[in-house]
XYZ file of N, CA and C in Angstrom:
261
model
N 116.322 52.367 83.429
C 117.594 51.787 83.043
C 117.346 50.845 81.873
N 118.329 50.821 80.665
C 117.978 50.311 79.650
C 119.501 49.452 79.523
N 119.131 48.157 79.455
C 120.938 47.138 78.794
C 121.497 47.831 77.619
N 122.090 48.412 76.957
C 122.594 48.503 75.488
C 123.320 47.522 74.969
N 124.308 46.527 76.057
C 125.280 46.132 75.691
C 125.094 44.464 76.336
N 125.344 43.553 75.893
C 125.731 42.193 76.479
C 127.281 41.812 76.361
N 128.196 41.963 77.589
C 129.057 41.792 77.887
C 129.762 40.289 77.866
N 130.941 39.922 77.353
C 131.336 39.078 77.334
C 131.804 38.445 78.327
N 132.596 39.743 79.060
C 132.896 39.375 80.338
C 132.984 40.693 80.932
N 133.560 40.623 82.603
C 133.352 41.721 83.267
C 134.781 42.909 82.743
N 135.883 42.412 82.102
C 136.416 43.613 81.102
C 135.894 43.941 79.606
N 135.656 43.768 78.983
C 134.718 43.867 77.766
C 133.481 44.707 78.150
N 132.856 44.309 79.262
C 131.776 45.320 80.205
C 132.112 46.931 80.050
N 133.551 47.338 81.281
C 134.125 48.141 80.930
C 135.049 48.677 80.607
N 135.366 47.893 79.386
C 135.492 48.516 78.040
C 134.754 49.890 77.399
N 133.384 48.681 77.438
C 132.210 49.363 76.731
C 131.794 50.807 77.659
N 131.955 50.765 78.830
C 131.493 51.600 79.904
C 132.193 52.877 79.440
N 133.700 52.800 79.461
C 134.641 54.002 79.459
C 134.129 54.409 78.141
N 134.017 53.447 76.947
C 133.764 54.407 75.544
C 132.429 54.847 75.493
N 131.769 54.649 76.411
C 130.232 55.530 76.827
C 130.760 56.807 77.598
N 131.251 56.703 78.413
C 131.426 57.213 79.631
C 132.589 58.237 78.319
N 133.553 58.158 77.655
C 133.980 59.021 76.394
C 133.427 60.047 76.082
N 131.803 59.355 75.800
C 131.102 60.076 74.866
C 129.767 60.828 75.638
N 130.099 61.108 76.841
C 129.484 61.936 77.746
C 128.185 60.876 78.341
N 128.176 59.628 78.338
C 127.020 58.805 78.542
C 127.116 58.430 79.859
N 126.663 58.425 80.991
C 126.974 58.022 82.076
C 126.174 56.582 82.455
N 127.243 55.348 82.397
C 126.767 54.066 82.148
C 126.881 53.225 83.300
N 126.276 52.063 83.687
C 126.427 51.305 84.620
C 126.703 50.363 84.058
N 127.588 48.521 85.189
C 128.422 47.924 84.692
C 127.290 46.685 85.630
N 126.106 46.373 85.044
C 125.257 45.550 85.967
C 125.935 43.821 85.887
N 125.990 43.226 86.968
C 126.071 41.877 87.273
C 127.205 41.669 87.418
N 128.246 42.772 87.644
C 129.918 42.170 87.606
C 130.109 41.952 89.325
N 129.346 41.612 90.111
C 129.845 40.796 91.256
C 129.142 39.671 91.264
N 128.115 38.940 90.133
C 127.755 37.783 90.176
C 128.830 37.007 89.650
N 129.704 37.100 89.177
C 131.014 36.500 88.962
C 131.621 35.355 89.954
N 131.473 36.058 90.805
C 131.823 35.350 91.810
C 130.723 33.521 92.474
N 130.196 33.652 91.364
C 128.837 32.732 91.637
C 129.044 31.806 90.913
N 130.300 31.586 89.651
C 130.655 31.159 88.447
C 130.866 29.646 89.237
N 130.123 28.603 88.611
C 130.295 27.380 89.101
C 128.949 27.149 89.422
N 128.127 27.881 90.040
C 127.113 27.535 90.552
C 125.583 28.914 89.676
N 126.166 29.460 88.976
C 125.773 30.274 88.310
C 125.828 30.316 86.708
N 124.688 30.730 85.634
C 125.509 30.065 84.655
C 126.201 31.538 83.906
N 127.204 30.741 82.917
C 128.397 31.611 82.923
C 128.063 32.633 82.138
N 126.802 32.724 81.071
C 126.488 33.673 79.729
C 125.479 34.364 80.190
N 126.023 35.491 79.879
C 124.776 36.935 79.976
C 124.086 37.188 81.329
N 125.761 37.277 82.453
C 125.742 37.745 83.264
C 126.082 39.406 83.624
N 126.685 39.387 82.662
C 127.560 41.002 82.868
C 127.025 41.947 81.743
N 126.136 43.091 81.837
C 126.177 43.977 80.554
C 125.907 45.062 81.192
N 125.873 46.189 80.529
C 126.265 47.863 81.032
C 124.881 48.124 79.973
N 124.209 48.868 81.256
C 122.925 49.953 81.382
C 123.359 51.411 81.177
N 122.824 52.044 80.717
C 122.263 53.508 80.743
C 120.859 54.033 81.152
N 120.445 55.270 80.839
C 119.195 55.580 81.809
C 118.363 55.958 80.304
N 117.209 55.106 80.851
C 116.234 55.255 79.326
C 116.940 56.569 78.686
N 116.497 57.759 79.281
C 116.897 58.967 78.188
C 118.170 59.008 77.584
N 119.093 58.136 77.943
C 120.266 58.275 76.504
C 120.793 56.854 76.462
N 119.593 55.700 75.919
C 119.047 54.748 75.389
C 120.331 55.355 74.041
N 119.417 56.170 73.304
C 119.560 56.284 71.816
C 120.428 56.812 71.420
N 121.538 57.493 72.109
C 122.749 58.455 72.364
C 123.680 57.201 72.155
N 123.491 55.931 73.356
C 124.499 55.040 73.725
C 124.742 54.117 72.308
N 123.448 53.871 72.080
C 123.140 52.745 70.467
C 124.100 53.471 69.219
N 123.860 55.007 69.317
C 124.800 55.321 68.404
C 125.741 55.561 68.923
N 126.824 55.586 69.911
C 128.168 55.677 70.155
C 128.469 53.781 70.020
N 127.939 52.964 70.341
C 128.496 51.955 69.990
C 127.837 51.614 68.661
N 127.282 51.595 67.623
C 127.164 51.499 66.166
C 128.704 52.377 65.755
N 129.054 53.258 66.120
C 129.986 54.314 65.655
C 131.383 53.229 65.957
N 131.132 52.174 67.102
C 132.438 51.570 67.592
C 132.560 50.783 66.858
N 131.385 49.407 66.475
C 131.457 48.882 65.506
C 131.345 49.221 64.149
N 130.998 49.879 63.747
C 131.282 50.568 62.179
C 133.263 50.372 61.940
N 133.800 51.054 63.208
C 134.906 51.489 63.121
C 136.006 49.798 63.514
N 135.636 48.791 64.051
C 136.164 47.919 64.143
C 136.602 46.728 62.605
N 137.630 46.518 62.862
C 137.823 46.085 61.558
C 137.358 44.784 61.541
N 137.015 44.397 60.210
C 135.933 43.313 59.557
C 137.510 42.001 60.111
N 136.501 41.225 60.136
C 136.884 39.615 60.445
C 137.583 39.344 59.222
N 137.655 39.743 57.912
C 138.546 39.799 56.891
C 139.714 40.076 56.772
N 139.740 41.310 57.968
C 141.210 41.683 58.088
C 141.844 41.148 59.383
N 141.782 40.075 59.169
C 143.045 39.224 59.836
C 142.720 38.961 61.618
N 141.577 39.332 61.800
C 140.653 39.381 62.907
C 139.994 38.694 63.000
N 140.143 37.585 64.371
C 139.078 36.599 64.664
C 137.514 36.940 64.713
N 136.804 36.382 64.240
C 135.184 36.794 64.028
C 134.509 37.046 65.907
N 135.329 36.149 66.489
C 134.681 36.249 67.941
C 135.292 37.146 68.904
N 136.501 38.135 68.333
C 137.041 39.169 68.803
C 136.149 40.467 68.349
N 135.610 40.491 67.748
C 134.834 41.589 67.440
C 133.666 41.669 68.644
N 133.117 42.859 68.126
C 131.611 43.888 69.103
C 131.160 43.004 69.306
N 130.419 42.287 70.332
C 128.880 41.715 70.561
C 128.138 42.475 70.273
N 126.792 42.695 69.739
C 125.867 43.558 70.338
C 124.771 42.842 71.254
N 124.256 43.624 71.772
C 123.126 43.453 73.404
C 122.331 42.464 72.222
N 121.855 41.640 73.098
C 120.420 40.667 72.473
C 119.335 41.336 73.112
């Protein structure tokens, strides 16, 4: 199992899941019941969506393809509404 993605939160997670899951990738949505820990847990880079090593490199390019396609912070789009990518 490989992270591709660092989730902002547990919808942004899947988000990312379904536009894998689109593109024939069958993805997991890891840490979205530590949520519930929020207070006593800390709140960043709890939630991000795995794939299985072998389509690692499948997933990287369906989300490069998402962000390519998201419009630039120029066009009238908050800079922190845009893609994360995985750290």
């Amino acid at each position: 199992m490989r992270v591709v993605y660092e989730a902002e939160n547990i919808i942004d997670a899947h988000l990312v899941k379904g536009l894998l899951e689109q593109a024939g990738i069958v993805a997991f949505v890891l840490g979205e019941h530590l949520s519930g820990g929020i207070g006593e847990l800390p709140t960043m880079g709890m939630v991000s969506v795995g794939v299985a090593d072998s389509d690692a490199e499948g997933a990287a390019a369906a989300l490069q393809d998402w962000r390519d396609a998201a419009p630039a912070a120029s066009d009238a789009v908050a800079a922190d509404l845009l893609p994360h990518p995985a750290t």
